[in-house]
Tab-separated table of C-alpha atoms and ligand atoms in Angstrom:
chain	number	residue	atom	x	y	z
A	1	UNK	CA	7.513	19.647	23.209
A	2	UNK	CA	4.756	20.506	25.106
A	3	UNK	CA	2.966	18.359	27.636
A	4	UNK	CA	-0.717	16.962	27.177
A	5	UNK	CA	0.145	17.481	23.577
A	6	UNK	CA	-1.322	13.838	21.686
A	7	UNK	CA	0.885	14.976	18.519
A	8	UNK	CA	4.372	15.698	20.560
A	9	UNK	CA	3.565	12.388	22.283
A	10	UNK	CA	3.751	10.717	18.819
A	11	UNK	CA	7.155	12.451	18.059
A	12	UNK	CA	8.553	11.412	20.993
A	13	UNK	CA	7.419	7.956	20.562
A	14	UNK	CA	4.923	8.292	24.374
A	15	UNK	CA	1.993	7.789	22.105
A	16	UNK	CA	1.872	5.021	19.712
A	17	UNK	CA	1.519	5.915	15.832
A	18	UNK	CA	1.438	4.897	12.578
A	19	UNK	CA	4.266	6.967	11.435
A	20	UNK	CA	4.610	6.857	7.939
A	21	UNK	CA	7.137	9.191	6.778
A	22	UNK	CA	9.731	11.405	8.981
A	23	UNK	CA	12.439	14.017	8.422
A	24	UNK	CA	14.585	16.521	10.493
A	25	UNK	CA	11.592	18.428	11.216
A	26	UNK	CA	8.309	16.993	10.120
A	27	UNK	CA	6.857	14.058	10.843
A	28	UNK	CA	3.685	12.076	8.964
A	29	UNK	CA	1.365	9.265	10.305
A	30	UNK	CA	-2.564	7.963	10.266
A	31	UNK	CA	-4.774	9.473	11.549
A	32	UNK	CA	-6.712	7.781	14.823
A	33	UNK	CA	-10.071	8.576	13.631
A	34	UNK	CA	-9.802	8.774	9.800
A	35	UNK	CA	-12.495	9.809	7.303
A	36	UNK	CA	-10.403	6.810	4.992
A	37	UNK	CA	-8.020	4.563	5.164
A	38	UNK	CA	-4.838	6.114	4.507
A	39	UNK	CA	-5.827	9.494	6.006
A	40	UNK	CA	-2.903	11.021	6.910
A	41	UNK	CA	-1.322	13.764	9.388
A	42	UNK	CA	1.542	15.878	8.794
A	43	UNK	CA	3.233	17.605	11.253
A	44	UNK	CA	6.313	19.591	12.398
A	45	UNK	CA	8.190	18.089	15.172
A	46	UNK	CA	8.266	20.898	17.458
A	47	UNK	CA	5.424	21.867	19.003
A	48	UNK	CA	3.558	25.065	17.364
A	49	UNK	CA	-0.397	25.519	18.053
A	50	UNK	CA	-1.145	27.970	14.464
A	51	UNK	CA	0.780	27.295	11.136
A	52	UNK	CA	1.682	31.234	11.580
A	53	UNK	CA	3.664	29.911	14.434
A	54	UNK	CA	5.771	27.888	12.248
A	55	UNK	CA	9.141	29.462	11.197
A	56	UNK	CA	9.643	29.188	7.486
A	57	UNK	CA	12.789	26.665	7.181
A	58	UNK	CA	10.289	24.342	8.952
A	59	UNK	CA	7.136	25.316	7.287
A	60	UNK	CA	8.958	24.612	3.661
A	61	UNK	CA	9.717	21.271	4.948
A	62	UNK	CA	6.331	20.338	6.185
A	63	UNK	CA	4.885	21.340	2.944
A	64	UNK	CA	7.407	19.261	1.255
A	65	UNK	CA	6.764	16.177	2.999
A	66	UNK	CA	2.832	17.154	1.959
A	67	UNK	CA	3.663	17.507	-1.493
A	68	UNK	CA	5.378	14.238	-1.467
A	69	UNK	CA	2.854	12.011	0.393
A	70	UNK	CA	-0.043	13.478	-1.698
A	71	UNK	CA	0.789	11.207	-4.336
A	72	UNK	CA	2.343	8.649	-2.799
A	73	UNK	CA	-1.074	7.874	-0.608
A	74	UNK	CA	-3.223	8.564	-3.669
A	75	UNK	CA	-0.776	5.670	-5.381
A	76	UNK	CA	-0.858	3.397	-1.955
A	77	UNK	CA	-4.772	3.743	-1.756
A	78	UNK	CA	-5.329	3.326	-5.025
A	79	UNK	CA	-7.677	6.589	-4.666
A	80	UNK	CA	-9.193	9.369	-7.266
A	81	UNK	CA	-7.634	12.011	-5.729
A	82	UNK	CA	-6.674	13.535	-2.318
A	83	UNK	CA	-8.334	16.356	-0.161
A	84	UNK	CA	-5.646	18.552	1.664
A	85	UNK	CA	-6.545	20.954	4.460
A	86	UNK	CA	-5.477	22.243	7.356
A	87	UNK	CA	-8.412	23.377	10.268
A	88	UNK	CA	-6.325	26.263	11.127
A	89	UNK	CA	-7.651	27.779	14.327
A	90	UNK	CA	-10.674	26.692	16.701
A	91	UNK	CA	-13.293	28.372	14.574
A	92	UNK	CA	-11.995	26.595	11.297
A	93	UNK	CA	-12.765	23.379	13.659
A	94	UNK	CA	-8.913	22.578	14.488
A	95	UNK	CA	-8.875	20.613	17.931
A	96	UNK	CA	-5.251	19.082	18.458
A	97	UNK	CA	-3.402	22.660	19.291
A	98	UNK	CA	-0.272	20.929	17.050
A	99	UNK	CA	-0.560	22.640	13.874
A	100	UNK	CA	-1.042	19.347	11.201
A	101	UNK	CA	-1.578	18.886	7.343
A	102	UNK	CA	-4.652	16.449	6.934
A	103	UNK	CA	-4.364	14.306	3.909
A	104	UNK	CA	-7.465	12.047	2.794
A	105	UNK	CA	-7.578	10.053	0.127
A	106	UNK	CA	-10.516	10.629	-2.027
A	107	UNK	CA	-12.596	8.336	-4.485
A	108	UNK	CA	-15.181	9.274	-7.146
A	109	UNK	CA	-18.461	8.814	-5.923
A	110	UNK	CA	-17.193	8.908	-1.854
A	111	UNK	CA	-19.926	11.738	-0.588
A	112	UNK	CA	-17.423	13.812	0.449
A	113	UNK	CA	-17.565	17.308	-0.509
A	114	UNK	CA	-15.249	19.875	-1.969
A	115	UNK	CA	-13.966	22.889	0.467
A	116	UNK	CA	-16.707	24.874	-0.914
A	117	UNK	CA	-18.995	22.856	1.317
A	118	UNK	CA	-17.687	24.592	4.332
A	119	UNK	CA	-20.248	27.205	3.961
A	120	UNK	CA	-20.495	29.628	7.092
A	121	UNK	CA	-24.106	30.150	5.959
A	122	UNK	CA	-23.050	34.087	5.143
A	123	UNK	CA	-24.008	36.224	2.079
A	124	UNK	CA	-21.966	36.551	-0.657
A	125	UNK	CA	-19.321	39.977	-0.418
A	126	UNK	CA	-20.203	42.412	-2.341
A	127	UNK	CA	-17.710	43.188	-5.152
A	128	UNK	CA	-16.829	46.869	-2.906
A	129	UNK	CA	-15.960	44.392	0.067
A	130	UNK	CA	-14.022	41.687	-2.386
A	131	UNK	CA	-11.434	45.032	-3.236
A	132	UNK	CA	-11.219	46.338	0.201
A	133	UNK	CA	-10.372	42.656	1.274
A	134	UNK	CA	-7.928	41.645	-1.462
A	135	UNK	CA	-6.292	45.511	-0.299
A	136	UNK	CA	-6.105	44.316	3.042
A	137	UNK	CA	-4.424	41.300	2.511
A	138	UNK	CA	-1.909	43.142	-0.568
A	139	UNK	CA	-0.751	45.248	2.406
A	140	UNK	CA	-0.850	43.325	5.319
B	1	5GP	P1	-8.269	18.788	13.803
B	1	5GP	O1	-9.747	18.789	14.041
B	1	5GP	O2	-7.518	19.367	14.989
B	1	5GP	O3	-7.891	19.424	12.504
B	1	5GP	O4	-7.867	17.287	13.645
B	1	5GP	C1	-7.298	16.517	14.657
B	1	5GP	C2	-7.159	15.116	14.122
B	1	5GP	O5	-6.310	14.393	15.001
B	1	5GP	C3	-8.478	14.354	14.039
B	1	5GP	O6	-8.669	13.937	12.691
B	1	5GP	C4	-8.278	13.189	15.007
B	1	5GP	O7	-8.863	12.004	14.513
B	1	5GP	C5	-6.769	13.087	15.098
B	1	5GP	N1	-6.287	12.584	16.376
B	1	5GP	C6	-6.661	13.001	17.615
B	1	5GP	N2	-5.980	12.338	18.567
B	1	5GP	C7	-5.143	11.495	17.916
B	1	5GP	C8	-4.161	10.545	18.363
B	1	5GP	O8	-3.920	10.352	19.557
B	1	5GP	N3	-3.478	9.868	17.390
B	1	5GP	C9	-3.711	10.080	16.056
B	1	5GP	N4	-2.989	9.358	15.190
B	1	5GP	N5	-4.621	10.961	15.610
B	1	5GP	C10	-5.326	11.659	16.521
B	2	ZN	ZN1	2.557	19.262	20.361
């Protein structure tokens, strides 16, 4: 656990929260400030700031809980679909240092946009730079 952490606060029960689903090592509830009702967080219990962090018993675990509460919230909600993301890092906008799943229920005609709306405004690669990227990550 670490301390000032909102999310490890919610594990340990300091901070109430909606907690809507928990196992050994994850645990799911609403979020505070949600962009719908039903928007959900999913967490591991212990306290790790990046999903790289994560070791991968837990990881598989987390994503299991995600795979199950995507449908059950689209089913709850009675929504279109579900938007799944995680703002991994301070530049991809992430500002609880807990790494956590976001899960928002979606319905047609809501104004959200796709993940192709985060657009950091640069050009497009070039094909060259699309290889030597897709290398990079082959042999990382
Ligand atoms: P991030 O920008 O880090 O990906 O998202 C953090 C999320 O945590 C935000 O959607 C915010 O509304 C939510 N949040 C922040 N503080 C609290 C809190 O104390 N309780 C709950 N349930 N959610 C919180
Ligand atoms: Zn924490």
């Amino acid at each position: 656990m670490a301390e000032d952490c909102v999310f490890c606060g919610i594990v340990t029960g300091d901070i109430p929260g909606r907690i809507v689903k928990e196992t050994d090592h994850a645990i799911a509830f609403l979020d505070a400030n949600p962009l719908a009702a039903g928007h959900t967080l999913v967490i591991p219990k212990r306290h790790y700031a990046r999903l790289n962090d994560v070791p991968g018993d837990e990881a598989a675990e987390l994503f299991g809980a995600v795979h199950e509460l995507a449908a059950t919230i689209e089913d709850a909600t009675d929504a279109d679909a579900v938007s799944i993301g995680i703002n991994d890092g301070e530049a991809a906008g992430q500002e609880v240092p807990h790494t956590h799943v976001h899960l928002v229920p979606r319905f047609e005609g809501d104004g959200g946009g796709p993940f192709h709306a985060i657009n950091p405004q640069n050009d497009q690669p070039t094909d060259d730079e699309l290889d030597a990227v897709a290398d990079a990550i082959r042999d990382a």
